[in-house]
mmCIF file of C-alpha atoms and ligand atoms in Angstrom:
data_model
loop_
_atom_site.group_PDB
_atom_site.id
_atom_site.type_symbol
_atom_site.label_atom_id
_atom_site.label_comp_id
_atom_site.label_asym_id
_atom_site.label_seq_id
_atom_site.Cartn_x
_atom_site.Cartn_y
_atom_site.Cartn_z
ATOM 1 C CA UNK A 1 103.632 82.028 84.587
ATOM 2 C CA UNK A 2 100.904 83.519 87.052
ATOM 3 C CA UNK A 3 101.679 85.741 89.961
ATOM 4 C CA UNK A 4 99.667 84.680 93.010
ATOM 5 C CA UNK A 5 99.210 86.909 96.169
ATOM 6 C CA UNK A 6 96.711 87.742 99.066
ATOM 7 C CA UNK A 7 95.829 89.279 102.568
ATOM 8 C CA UNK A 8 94.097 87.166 105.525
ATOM 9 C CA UNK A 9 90.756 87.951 103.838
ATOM 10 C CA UNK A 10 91.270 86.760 100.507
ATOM 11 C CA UNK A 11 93.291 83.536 101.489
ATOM 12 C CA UNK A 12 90.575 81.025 101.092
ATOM 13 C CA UNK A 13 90.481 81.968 97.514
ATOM 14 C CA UNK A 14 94.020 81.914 96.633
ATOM 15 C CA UNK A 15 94.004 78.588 98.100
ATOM 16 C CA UNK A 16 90.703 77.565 95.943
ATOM 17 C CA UNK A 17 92.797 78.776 92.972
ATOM 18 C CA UNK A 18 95.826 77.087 93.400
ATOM 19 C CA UNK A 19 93.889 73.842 93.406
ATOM 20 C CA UNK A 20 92.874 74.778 89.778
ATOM 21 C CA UNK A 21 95.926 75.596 88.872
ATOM 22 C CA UNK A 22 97.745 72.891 90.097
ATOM 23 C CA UNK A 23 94.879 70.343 88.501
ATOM 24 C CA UNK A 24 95.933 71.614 84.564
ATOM 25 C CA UNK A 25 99.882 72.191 85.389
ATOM 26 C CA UNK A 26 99.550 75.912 85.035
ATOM 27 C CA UNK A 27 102.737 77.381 86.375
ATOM 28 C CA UNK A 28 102.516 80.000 89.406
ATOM 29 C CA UNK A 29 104.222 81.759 92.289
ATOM 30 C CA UNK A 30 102.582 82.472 95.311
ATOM 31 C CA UNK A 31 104.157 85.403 96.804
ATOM 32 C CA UNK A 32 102.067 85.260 99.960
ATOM 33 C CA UNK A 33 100.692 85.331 102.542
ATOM 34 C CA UNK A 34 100.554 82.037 103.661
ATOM 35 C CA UNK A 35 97.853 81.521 106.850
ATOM 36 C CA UNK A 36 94.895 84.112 108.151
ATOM 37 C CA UNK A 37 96.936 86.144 110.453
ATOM 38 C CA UNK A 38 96.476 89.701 109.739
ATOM 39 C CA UNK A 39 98.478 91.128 107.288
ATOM 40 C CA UNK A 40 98.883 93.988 105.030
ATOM 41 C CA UNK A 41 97.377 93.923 101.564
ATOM 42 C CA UNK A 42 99.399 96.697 100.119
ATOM 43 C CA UNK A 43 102.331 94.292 100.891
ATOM 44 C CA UNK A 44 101.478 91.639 98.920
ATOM 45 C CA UNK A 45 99.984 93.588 95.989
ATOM 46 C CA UNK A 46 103.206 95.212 95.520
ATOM 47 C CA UNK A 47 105.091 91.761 95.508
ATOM 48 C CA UNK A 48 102.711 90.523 93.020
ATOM 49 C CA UNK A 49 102.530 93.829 90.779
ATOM 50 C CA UNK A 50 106.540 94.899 90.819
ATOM 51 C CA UNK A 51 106.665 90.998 89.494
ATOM 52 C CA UNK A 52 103.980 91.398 86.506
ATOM 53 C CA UNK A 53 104.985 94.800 85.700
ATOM 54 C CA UNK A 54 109.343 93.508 85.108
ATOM 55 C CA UNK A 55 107.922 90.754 82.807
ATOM 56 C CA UNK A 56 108.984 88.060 84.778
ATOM 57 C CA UNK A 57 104.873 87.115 85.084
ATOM 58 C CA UNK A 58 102.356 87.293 82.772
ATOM 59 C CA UNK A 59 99.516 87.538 84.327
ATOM 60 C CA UNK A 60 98.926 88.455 88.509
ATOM 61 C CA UNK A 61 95.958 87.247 90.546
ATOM 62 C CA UNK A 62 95.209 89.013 94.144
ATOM 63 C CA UNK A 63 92.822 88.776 96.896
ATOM 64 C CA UNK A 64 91.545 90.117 99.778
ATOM 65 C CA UNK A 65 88.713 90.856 101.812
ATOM 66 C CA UNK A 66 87.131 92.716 98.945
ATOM 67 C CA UNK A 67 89.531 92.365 96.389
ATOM 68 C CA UNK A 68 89.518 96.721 96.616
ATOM 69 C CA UNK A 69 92.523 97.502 98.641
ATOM 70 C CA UNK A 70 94.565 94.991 96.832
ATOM 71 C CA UNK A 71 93.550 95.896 93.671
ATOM 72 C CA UNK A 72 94.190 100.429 94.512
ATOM 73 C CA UNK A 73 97.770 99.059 95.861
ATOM 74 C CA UNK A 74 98.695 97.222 92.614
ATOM 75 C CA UNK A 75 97.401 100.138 90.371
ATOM 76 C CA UNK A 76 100.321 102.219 92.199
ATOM 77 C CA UNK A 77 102.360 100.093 90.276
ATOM 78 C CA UNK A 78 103.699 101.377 86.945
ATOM 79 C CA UNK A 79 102.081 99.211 83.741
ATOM 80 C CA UNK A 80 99.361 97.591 86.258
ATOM 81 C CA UNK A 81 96.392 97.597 85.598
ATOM 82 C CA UNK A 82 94.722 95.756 88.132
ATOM 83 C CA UNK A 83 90.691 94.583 87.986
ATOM 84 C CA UNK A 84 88.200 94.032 90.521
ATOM 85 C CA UNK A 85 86.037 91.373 89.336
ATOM 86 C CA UNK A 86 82.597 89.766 90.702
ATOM 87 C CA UNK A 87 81.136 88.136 87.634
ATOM 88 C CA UNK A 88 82.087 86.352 84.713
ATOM 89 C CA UNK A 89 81.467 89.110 82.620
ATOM 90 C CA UNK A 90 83.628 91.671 83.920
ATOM 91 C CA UNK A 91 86.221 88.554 83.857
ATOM 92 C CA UNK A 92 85.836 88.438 80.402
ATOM 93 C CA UNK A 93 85.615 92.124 79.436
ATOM 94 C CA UNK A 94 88.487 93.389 81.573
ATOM 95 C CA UNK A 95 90.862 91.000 79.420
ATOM 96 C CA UNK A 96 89.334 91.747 76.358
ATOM 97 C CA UNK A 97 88.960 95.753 76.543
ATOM 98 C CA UNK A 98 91.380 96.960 78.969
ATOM 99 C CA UNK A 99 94.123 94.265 78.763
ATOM 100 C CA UNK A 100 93.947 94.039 82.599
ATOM 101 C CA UNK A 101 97.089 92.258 83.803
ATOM 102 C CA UNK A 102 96.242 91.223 87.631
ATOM 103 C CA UNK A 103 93.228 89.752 88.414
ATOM 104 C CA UNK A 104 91.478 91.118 91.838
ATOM 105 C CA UNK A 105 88.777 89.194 94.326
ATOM 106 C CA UNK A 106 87.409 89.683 97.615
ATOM 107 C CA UNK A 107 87.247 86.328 99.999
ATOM 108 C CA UNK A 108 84.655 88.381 101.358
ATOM 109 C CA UNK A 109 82.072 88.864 98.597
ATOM 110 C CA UNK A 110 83.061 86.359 96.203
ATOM 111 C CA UNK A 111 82.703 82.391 96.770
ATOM 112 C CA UNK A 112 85.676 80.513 96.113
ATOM 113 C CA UNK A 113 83.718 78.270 93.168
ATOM 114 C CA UNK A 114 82.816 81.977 91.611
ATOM 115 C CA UNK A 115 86.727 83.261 92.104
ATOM 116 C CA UNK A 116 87.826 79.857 90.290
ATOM 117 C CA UNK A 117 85.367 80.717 87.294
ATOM 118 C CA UNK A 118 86.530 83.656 86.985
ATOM 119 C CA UNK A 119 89.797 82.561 87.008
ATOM 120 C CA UNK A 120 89.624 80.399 84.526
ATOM 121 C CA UNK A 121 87.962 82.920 82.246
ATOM 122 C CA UNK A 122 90.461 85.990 82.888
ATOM 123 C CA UNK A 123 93.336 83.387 82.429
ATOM 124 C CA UNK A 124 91.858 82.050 79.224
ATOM 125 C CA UNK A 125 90.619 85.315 77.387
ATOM 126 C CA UNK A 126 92.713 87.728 74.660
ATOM 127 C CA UNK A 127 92.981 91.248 74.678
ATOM 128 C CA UNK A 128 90.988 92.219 71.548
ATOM 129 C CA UNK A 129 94.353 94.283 70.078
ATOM 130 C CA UNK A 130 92.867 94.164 66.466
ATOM 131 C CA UNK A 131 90.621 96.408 67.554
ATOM 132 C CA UNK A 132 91.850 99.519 67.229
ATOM 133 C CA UNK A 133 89.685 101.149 69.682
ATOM 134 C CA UNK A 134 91.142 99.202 72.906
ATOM 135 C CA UNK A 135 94.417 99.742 71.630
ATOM 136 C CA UNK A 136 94.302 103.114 71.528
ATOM 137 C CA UNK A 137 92.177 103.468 75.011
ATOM 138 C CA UNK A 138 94.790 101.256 76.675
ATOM 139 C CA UNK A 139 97.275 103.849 75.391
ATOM 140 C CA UNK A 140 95.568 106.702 76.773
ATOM 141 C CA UNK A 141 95.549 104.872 80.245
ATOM 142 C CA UNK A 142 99.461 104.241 79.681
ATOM 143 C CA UNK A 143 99.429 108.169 78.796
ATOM 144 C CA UNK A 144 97.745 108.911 82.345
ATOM 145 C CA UNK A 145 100.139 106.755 84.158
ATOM 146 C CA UNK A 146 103.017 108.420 82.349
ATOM 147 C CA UNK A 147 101.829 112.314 82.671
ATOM 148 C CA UNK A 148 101.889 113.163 79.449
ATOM 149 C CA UNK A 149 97.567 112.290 78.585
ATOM 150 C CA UNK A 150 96.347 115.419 76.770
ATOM 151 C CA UNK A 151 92.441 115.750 76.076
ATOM 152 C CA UNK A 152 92.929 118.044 73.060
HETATM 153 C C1 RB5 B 1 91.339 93.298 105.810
HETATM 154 O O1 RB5 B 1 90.536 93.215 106.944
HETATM 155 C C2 RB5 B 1 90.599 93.977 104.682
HETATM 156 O O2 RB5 B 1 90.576 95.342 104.922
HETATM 157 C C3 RB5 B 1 91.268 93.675 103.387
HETATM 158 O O3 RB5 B 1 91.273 92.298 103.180
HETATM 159 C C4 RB5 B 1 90.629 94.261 102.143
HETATM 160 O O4 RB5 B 1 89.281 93.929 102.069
HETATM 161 C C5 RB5 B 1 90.865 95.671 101.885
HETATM 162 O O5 RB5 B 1 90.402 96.250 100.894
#
């Protein structure tokens, strides 16, 4: 189940990516907002990160007008870690190495085609755990989050 959230700027894309969601039956909430009024991103990236980080959703996608302000809120969030992407191969790499858990676009920067490639490939790639290396560098961000990262 995929989280879905965005601010006035990123709307257009959420809207883009509901239609390819919808299309293969993938199941999502969209926890707002829901026209181009102005709103307030760190609103909605906190609806969509509290719901990844309980469980509830595997995976989040947010946008905004750059997919930046959406994506600093969500990393607030305790066992986000939230990715701005503009290309398909930080789409792919942000699964596979860092295990990134919410998505991030900008409406602004990144055409809605583009956001529903990327989509596709964030939604569609592994983590590489076998790898010992991400593993353990996934850790060490878990060990920042938590206060207790040492570099000895
Ligand atoms: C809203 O105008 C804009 O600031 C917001 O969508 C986002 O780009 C912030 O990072």
């Amino acid at each position: 189940m995929i989280a879905l959230g965005c601010d006035h700027g990123g709307i257009n894309l959420k809207t883009a990516i509901i239609k390819y969601l919808d299309e293969r039956n993938i199941e999502y909430k969209d926890f707002g907002c829901y026209t181009d009024d102005s709103v307030d991103y760190p609103i909605y990236a906190y609806k969509v990160a509290t719901a990844v980080a309980s469980g509830e959703f595997e995976l989040g996608i947010l946008c905004c007008g750059t997919g930046i302000g959406i994506s600093i809120a969500a990393n607030k969030v305790k066992g986000i870690r939230a990715a701005v992407v503009s290309n398909e191969f930080g789409a792919e790499m942000t699964r596979r190495h860092n295990n990134a858990n919410i998505l991030c676009m900008g409406g602004r920067v990144t055409t809605e085609d583009d956001a529903v490639k990327f989509t596709d490939i964030f939604l569609n790639t592994p983590f590489s755990a076998d790898e010992e290396r991400h593993t353990r560098r996934v850790q060490m961000l878990k060990d920042i989050e938590n206060g207790v990262f040492t570099t000895d």
